[in-house]
Structure formats: C-alpha cells, structure tokens
CSV table of C-alpha atoms and ligand atoms in Angstrom, one decimal:
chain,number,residue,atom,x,y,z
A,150,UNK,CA,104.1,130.9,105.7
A,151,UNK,CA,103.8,132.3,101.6
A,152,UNK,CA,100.3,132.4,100.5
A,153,UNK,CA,101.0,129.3,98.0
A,154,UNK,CA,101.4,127.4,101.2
A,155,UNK,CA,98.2,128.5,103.1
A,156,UNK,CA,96.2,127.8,100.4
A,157,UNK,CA,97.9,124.1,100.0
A,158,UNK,CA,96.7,124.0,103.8
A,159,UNK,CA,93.0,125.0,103.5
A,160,UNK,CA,92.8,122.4,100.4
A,161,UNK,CA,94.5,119.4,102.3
A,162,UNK,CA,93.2,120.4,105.4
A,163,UNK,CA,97.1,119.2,106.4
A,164,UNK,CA,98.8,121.8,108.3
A,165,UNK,CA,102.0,123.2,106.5
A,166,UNK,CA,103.8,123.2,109.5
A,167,UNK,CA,102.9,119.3,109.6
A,168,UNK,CA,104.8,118.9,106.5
A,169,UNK,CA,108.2,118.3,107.7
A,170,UNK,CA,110.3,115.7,105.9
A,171,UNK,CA,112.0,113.5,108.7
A,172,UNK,CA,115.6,112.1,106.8
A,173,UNK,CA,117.0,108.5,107.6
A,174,UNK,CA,119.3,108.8,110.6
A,175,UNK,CA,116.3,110.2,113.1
A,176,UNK,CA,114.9,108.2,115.6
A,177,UNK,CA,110.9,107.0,115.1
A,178,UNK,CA,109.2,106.4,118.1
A,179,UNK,CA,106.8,103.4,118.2
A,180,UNK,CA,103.7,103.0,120.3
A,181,UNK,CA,102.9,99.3,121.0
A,182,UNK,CA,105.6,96.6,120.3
A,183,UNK,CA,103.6,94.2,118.5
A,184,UNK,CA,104.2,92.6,115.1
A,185,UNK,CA,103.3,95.6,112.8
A,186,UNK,CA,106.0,97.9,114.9
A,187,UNK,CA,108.5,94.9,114.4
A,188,UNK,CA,108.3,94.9,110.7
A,189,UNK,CA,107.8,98.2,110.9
A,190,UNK,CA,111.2,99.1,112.4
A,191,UNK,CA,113.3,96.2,110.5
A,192,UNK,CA,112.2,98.3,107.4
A,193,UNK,CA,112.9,101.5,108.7
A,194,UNK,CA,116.3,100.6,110.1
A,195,UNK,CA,117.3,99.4,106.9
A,196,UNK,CA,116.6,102.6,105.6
A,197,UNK,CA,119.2,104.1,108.1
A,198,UNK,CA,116.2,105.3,110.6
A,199,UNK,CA,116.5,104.7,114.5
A,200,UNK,CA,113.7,103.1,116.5
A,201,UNK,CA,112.4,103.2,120.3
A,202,UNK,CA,109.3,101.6,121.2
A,203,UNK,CA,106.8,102.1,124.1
A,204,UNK,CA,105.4,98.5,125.4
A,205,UNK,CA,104.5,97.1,128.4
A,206,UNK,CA,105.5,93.5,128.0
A,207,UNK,CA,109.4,93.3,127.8
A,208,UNK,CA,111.4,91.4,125.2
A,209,UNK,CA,108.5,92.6,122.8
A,210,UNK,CA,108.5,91.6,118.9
A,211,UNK,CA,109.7,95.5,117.9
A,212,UNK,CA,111.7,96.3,121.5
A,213,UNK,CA,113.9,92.7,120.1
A,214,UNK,CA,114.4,94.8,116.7
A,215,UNK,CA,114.5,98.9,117.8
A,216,UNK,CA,117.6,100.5,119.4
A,217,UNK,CA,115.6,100.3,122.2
A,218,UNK,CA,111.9,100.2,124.2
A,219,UNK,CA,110.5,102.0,126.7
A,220,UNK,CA,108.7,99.2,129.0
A,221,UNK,CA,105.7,100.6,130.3
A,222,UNK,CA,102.0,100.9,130.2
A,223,UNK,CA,100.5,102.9,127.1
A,224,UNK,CA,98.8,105.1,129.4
A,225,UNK,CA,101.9,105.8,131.4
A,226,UNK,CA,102.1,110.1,130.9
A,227,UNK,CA,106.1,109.7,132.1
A,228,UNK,CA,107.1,107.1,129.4
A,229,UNK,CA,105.1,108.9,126.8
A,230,UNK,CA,106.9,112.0,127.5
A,231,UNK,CA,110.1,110.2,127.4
A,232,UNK,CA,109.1,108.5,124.0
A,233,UNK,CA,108.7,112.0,122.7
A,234,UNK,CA,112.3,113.2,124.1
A,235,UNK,CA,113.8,110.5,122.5
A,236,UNK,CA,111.8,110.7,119.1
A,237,UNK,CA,112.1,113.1,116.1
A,238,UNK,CA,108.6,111.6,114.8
A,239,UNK,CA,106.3,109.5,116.4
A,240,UNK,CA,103.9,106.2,115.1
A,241,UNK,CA,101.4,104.1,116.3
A,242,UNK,CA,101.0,100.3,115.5
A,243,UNK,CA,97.4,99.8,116.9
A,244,UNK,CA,94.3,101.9,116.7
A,245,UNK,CA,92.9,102.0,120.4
A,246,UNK,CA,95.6,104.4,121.4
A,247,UNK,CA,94.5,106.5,124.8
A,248,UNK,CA,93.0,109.7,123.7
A,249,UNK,CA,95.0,111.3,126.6
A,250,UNK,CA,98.4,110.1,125.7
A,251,UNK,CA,97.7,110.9,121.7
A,252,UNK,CA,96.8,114.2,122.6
A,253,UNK,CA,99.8,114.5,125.1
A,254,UNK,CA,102.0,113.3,122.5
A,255,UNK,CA,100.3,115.6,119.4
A,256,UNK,CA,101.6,118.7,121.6
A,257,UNK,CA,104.9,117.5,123.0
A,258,UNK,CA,106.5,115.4,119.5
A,259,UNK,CA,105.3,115.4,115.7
A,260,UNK,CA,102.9,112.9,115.0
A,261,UNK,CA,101.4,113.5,111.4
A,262,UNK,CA,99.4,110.9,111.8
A,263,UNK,CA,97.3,112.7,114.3
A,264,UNK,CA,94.4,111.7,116.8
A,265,UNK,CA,91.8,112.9,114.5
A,266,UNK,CA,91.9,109.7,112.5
A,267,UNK,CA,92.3,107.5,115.5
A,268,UNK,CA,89.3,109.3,116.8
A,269,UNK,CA,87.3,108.2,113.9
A,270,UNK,CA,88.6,104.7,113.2
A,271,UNK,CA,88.2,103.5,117.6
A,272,UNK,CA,84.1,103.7,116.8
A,273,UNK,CA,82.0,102.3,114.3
A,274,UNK,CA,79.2,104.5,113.7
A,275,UNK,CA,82.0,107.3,113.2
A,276,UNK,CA,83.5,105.3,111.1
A,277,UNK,CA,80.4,104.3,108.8
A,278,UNK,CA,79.7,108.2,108.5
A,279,UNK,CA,83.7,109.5,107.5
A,280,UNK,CA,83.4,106.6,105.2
A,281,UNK,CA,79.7,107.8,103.8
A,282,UNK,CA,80.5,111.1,103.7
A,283,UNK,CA,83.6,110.4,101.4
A,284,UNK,CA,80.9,109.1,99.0
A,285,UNK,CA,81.8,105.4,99.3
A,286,UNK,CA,79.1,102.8,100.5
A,287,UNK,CA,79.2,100.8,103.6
A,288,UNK,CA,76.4,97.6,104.7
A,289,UNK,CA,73.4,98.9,105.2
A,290,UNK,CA,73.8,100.0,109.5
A,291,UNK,CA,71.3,101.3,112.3
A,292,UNK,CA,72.6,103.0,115.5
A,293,UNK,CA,70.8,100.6,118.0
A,294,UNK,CA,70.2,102.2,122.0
A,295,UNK,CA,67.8,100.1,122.8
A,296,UNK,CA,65.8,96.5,122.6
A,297,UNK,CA,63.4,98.3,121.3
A,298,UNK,CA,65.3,99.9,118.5
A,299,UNK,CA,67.5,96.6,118.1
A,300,UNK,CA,63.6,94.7,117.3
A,301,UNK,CA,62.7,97.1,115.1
A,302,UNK,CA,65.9,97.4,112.8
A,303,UNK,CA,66.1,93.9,113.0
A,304,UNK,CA,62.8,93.8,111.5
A,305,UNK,CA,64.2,96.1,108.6
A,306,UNK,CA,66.7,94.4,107.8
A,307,UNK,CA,66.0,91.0,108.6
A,308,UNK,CA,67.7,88.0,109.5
A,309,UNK,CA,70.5,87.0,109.5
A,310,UNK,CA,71.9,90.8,110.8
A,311,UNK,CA,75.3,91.3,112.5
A,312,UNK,CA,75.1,92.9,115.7
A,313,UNK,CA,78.6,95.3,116.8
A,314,UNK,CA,79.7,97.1,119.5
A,315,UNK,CA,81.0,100.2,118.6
A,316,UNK,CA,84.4,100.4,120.0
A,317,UNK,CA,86.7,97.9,121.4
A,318,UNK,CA,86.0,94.7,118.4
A,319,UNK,CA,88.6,92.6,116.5
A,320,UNK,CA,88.5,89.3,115.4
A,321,UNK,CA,85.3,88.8,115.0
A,322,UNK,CA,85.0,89.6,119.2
A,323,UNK,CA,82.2,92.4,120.5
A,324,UNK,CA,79.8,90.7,117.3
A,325,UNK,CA,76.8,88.6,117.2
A,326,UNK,CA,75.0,87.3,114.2
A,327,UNK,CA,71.6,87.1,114.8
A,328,UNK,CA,69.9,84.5,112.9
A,329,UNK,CA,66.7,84.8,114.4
A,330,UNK,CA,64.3,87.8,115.5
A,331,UNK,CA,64.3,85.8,118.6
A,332,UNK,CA,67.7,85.9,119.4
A,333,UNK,CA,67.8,89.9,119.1
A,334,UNK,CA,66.8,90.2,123.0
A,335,UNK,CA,70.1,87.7,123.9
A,336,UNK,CA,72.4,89.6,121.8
A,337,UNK,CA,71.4,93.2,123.2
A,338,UNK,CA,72.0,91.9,126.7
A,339,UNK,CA,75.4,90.1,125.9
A,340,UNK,CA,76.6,92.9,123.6
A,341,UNK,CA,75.3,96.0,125.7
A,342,UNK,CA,77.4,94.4,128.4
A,343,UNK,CA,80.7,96.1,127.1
A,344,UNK,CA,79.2,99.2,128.0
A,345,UNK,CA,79.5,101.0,124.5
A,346,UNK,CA,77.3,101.9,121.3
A,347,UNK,CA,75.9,99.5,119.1
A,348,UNK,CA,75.3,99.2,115.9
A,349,UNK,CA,73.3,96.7,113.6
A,350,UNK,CA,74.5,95.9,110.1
A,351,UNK,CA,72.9,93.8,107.1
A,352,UNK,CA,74.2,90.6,106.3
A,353,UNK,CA,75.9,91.0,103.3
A,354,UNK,CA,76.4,87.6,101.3
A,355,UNK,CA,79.8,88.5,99.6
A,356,UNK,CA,81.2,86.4,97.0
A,357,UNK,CA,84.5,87.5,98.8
A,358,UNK,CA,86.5,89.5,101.1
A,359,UNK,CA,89.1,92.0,99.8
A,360,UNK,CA,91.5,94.7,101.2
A,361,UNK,CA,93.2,97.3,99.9
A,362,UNK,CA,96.0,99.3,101.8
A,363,UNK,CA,96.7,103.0,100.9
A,364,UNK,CA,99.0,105.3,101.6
A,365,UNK,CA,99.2,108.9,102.2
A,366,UNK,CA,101.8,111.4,102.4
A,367,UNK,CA,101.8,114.8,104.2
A,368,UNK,CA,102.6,116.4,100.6
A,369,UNK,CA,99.2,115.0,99.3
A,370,UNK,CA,100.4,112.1,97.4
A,371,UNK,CA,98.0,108.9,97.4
A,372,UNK,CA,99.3,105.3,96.2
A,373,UNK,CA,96.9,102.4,97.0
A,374,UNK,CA,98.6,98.5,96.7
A,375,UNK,CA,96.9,96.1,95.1
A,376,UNK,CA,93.7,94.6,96.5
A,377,UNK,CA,94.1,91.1,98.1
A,378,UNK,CA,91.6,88.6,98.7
A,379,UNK,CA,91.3,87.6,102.3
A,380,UNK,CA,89.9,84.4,103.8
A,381,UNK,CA,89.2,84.1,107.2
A,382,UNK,CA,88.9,81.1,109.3
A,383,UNK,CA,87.3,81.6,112.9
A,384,UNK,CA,87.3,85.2,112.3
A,385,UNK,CA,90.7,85.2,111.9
A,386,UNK,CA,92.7,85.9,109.1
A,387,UNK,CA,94.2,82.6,107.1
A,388,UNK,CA,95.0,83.9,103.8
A,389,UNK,CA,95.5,86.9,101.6
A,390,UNK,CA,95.8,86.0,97.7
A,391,UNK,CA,97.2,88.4,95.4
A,392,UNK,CA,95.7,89.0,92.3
A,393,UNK,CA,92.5,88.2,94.2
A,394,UNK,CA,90.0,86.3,91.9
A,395,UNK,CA,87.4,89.5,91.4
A,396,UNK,CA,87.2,90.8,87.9
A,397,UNK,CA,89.6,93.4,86.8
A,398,UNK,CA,87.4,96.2,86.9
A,399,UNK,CA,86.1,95.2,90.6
A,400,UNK,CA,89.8,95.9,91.9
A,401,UNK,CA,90.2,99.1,90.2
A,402,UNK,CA,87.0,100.3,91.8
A,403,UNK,CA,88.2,98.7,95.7
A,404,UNK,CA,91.3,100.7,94.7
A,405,UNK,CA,89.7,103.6,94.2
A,406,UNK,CA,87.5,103.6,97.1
A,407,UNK,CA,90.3,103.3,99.3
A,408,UNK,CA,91.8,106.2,98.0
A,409,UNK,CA,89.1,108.2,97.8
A,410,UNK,CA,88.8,107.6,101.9
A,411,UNK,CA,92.2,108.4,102.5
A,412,UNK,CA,91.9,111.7,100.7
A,413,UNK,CA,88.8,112.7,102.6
A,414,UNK,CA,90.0,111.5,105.7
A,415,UNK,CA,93.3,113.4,105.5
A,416,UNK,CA,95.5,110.2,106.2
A,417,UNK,CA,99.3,110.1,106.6
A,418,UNK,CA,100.4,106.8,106.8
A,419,UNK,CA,98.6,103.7,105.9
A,420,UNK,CA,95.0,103.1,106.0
A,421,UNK,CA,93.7,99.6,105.7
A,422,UNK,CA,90.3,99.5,104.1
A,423,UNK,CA,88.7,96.0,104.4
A,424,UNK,CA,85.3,95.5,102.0
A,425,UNK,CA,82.7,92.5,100.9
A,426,UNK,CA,82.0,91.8,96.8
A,427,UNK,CA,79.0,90.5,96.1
A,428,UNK,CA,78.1,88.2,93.2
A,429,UNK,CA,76.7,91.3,90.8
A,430,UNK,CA,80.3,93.4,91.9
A,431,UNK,CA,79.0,95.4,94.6
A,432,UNK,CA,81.6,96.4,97.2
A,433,UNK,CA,80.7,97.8,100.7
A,434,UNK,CA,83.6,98.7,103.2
A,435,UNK,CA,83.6,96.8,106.6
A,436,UNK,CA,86.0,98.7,108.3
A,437,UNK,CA,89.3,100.7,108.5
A,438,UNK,CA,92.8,100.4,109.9
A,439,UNK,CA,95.0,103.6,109.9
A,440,UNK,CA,98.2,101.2,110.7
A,441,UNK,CA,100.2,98.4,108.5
A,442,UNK,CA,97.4,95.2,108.4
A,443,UNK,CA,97.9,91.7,108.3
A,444,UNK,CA,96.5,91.5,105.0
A,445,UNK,CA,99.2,93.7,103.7
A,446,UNK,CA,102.1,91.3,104.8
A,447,UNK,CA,101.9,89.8,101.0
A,448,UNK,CA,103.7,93.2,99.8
A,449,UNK,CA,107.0,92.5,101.8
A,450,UNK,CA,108.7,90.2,99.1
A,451,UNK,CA,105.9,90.7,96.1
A,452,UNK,CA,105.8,94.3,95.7
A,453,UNK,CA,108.5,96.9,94.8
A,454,UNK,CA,107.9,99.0,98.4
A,455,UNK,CA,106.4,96.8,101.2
A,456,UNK,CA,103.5,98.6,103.3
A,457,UNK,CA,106.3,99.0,106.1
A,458,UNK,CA,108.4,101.3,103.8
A,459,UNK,CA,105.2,102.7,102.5
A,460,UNK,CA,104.4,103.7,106.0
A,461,UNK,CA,107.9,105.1,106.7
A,462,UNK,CA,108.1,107.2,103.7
A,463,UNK,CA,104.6,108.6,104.3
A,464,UNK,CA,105.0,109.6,107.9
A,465,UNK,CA,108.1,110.7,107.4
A,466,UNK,CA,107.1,112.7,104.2
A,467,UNK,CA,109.7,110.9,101.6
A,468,UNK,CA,107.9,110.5,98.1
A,469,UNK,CA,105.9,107.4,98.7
A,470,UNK,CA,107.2,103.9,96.4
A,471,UNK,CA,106.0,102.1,93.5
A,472,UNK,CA,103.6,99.6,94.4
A,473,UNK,CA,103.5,97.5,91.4
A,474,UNK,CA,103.4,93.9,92.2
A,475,UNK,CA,106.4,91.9,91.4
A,476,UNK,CA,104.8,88.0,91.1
A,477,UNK,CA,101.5,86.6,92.3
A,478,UNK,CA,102.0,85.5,95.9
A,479,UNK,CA,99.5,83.6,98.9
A,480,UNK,CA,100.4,85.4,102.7
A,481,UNK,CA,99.6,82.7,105.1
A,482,UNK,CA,99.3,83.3,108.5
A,483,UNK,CA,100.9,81.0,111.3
A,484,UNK,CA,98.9,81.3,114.4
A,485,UNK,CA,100.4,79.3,117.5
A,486,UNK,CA,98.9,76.0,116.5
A,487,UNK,CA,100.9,76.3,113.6
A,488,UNK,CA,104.3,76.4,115.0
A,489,UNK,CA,105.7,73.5,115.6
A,490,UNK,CA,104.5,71.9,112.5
A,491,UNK,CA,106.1,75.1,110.7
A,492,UNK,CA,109.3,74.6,112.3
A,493,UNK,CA,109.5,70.8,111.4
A,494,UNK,CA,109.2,71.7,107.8
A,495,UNK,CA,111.5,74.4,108.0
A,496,UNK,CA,114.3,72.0,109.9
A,497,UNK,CA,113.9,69.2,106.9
A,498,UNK,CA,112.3,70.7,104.0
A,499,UNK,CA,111.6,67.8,103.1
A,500,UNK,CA,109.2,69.3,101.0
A,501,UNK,CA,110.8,69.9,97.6
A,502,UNK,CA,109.0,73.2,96.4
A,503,UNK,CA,110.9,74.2,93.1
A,504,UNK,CA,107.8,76.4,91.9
A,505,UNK,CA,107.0,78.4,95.2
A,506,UNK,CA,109.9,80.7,96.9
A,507,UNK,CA,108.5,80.4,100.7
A,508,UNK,CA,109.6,83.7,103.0
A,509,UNK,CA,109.3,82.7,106.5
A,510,UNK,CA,108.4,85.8,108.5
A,511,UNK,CA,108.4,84.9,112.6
A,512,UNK,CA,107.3,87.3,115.1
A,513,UNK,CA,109.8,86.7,118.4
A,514,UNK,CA,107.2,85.6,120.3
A,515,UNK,CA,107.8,82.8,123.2
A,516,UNK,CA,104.4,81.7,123.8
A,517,UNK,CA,103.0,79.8,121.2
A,518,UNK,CA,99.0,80.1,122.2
A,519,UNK,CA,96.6,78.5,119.7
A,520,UNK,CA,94.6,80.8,117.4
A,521,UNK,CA,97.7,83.8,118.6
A,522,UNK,CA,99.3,85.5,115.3
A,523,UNK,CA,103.0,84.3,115.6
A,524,UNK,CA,104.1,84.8,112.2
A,525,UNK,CA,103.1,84.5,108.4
A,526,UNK,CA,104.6,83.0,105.3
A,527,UNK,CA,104.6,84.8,101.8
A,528,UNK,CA,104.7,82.1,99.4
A,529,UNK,CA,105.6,83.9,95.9
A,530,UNK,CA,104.8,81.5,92.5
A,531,UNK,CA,104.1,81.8,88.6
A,532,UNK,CA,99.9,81.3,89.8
A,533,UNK,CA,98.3,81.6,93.1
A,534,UNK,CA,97.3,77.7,92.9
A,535,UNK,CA,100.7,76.6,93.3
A,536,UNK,CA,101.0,78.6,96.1
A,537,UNK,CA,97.6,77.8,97.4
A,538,UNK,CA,98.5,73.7,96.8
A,539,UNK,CA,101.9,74.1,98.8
A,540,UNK,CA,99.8,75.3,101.7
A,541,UNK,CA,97.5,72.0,101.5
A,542,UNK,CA,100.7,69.9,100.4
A,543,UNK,CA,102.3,70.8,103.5
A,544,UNK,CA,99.2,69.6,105.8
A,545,UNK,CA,101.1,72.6,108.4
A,546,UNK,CA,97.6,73.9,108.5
A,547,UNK,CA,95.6,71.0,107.6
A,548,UNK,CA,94.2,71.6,111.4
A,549,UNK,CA,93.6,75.4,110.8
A,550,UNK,CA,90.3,76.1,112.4
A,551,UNK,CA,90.8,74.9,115.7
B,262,AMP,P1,84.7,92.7,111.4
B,262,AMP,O1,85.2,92.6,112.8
B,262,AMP,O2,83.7,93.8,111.3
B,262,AMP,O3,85.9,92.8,110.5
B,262,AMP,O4,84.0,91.3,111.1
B,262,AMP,C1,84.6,90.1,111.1
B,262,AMP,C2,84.1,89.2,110.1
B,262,AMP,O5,82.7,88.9,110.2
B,262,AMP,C3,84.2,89.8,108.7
B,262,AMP,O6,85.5,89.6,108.1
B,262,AMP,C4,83.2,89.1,107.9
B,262,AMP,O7,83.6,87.8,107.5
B,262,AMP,C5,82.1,88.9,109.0
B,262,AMP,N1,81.1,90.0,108.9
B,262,AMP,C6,81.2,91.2,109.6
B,262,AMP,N2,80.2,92.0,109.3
B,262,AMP,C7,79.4,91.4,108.3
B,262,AMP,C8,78.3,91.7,107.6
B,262,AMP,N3,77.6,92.9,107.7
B,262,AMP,N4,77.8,90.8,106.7
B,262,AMP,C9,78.4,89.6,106.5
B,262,AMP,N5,79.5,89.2,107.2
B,262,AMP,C10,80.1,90.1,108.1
C-alpha cells in the first residue's frame, strides 16, 4: 500500500483494501428477498450484474428477478457461506441483519457496507448519538431503564412524549405516545415487554415529514437525491411528493444533513435519513436506513440514476450518478387493500390521464394482506397537484387508512 493510500485510509476511515471496484458481469449477493432486493437486482441486471439472493420464503419478490436464491433462514451459517461462494460482493436489503452472519460474511466475502453501520442503525440510542456526534440535531431523547426514570423524563418533557423501544421498531410498531403522565406506567409495562432499551423522545409538531436518501462510495464521493415529502397514513407510508412543499433553503439544509451523516458514518451504499420540519424550519432526524427506502421509489422514473443504481454503483465502487430530478412526481404506495382496485384501473384505464405518466411498479407478491406493501405507483406530471388529484380521481385509495 503507497503512503498516498494509507493516508486516504486514516482520513476516510475506509480501508484501501475495501476499495475494490466490482465491474458489471459479477455476481451481487443479496440478503433478504424482499421488495428493495427486487428492484435492486432488476437495476443491477440491466447493468450487466448477476444476482443470488438468500431468503427463506421461496418464489420471493428478488429470488423471481435474480439468477437465482438461496432458500433458507438468514441465520442459516451454511447458506450464508454458500451466498459468499457464489458472490463477488455482497448486500443487504434490511437493517436487522444477524450480527453472527454479518460478521461471518465480513470475513468470508466483500461486503463494503460493513456491520459497523448495521450496528449502529439496529438501536436507537446508538443511533441518536452517531447522528449527534456528526453535529446534526435529533428530538430531544432520554435513555429510560426504569418507571422511575420514564416519570421523571416524562415530566421534562411533557406530554404528549413518544415512547420507543430501542431495537426491533418499524411502522410505527415497538412506540407509544403518551398523552398523559398517567399513561407513562401502561406504556413502560407494554413497551419493556420486548425485552430491549428504551428510549423517550419529545413530541415534535412538524409542519412535515421529509427524507433524503444519500449515497456513498468507497472512493469518498457523497451525492444526496432530492428531499421528498412523506405522508404517512397508519404509520405507514402513503406518499412521497417530490419537490416537497418546504422552502428552498429548508431542503438544501435536509440535504446537507444527510450528507454530513453519511460522511461521519463512513457509509457505502445508501443511507435513508428520515427528519420532522417544524413551522420556524427546524429539522430533527427521526431515524436512519443504511438500505434503498420506500420513500426513495419516486427516483426510479424522475431522476437521472434511481436509488437502486445509486446503490449498485456505490457498493460496487463505480462513480456514483447524477441525481438531478427529471419532472416533479407523487410515489404512491399500494398496500394489499389496494390491489384489486389498482388492477381494475390498470385492465380499463378508463381513466383518461393525459397530464400524469403513471409507472406501475408490482412487487410479485401472491398474498394480497391489507395494510402489506405490494407495490407503488410513480405518477410523474408538470405539478405535483395533478399527480396528487389523479390519486383522489381514481378513488383506488379513497379507503386508504383502513
Ligand atoms: P418512527 O418509527 O420513529 O419512524 O416513527 C413513526 C412515525 O411516528 C413517524 O413517521 C412520525 O409520524 C411519528 N413520530 C415518531 N416519533 C415522533 C416524535 N418524536 N414526534 C412526533 N411524531 C413522531
């Protein structure tokens, strides 16, 4: 290693050796076959790269799409050694990867992604402090290990306060808002049932929610896509709009921020970086992804590289694409209530939609389950309104939050 390149290492904290550029024709293995690997791996094949995916459930949304899928349990040491036989760089599309199997996998394939950032992103409170000590503000928090403590930050803060576990939440599970200081001895009890840390966070009263998905590369680029305002319904994402409403200046600073974290975090890959504006511009971060997000589907037809490409060049340490956006576009989500009205539409179009270009994305999945993500639809237009009125035109989600 030249000198040149030891120093590059001790700035970056990246690991020369790490470096490796990984050309199309290799094979990228995929932990979990879910929706993000699927996507992941149509954009990545088109770029002339070969997939294999680990996953227990057969017939998964990625294994339909990849040369081919392991099917077995994450935790399975056997199929996880295979996975890094058959792959020249290894992925993961979900963040509670078994710290055994990472670490097997870290010594027996390449993954630049690493487990250090999967350590950080499974738990809250670490979380709160990488993001902290990268100088960028999170909601007010309290590490809560008792009633005691929970009564007397709840005090602090007052209500209404958000109570978390630590590890193991997602859509809007493992939280309770307390809205009372009588309700704190409830939520300890329900909460502390999962067996993990806590932690109490301020209610913030945003004006809105945001994202903003960056990218990393092994050689130290950052490129950050453009923020997009999410709206949740039932905890669950319903919409991304790109622009998002928030003053120009607000979405250079969420831009920033989220670079700013990736840098100090050391990310290759994608990190997802969700945060609340307030009324006077404020933003705090909620939380992070290191994986493609849901709220980063909008960037498949609306901006020049798509988060999946993003994600490929990164890992495999390609100079990352532009991410300029292309046209204002509304990402709907089409949970398994949606379906069938979806597919109605799609058999008829009756619906004559000159002024919105409407990119079906569906997942492969059989089971159509209410509130279960089976798909999204970019809906590109001059102005987010017409986008946003051929969602209500349509009525397919007039029934959205049940
Ligand atoms: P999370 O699982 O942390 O992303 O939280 C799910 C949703 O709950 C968020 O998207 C917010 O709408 C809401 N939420 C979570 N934490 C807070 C908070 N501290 N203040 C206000 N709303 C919150």
């Amino acid at each position: 290693m030249s000198r040149a390149e030891r120093a590059a290492e001790r700035e970056s904290g990246v690991k020369a050796a790490d470096s490796r550029t990984i050309l199309p024709g290799s094979t990228i293995g995929v932990l979990g076959g879910g929706q993000l690997g699927r996507m992941l791996a149509l954009a990545g094949r088109a770029m002339g790269y070969r997939f294999v995916t680990l996953e227990p459930t057969a017939d998964s949304p990625c294994g339909q799409v990849a040369d081919r899928q392991l099917t077995a349990a994450y935790t399975d040491q056997a199929a996880a050694e295979e996975l890094a036989r058959l792959s020249d760089v290894i992925t993961y599309e979900f963040e509670n990867v078994d710290a055994g199997v990472a670490a097997m996998l870290e010594s027996a394939s390449y993954v630049p992604q690493g487990s250090r950032l999967l350590y950080t992103t499974q738990h809250r409170l670490r979380e709160k402090r990488a993001i902290e000590a990268a100088g960028v503000q999170v909601a007010p928090y309290a590490e809560i290990r008792s009633l005691e403590e929970l009564r007397e930050a709840v005090g602090r803060f007052g209500t209404p306060c958000v109570l978390k576990t630590a590890t193991g939440g997602y859509d809007g599970k493992g939280q309770w808002v307390i809205r009372a200081e009588k309700e704190a001895e409830a939520a300890y009890e329900e909460l502390s049932r999962a067996g993990t840390e806590l932690v109490l966070e301020q209610f913030i009263r945003f004006e809105r929610e945001l994202s903003v998905i960056a990218a990393r590369s092994p050689r130290g680029e950052v490129r950050t896509f453009p923020a997009a305002e999410n709206v949740h319904v039932d905890n669950i994402l319903h919409l991304s709009i790109v622009p998002a409403a928030a003053p120009g200046d607000v979405l250079a600073r969420a831009e920033q921020m989220a670079a700013r974290i990736a840098e100090a975090l050391g990310v290759v890959g994608l990190l997802a970086v969700e945060l609340f504006q307030t009324a006077d511009g404020t933003l705090y971060v909620n939380e992070l992804a290191p994986r493609p997000h849901n709220s980063g589907h909008y960037t498949m037809e609306a901006c020049k590289t798509s988060q999946f490409e993003q994600h490929v060049r990164a890992i495999c340490n390609l100079p990352l694409g532009s991410t300029e956006l292309m046209t204002p576009v509304v990402m709907v989500n089409v949970l398994g209530q949606h379906v069938e009205p979806l597919l109605e539409w799609l058999g008829k179009q009756s619906e004559e939609t000159p002024d919105v270009a409407v990119k079906v994305h569906l997942y492969g999945k059989r089971e159509a389950k209410t509130g279960r993500k089976m798909g999204h639809v970019n809906l590109l237009a001059a102005r987010t309104e017409e986008a946003l009125a051929w969602v209500e035109r349509t009525g397919i989600w007039r029934d959205r939050s049940r």
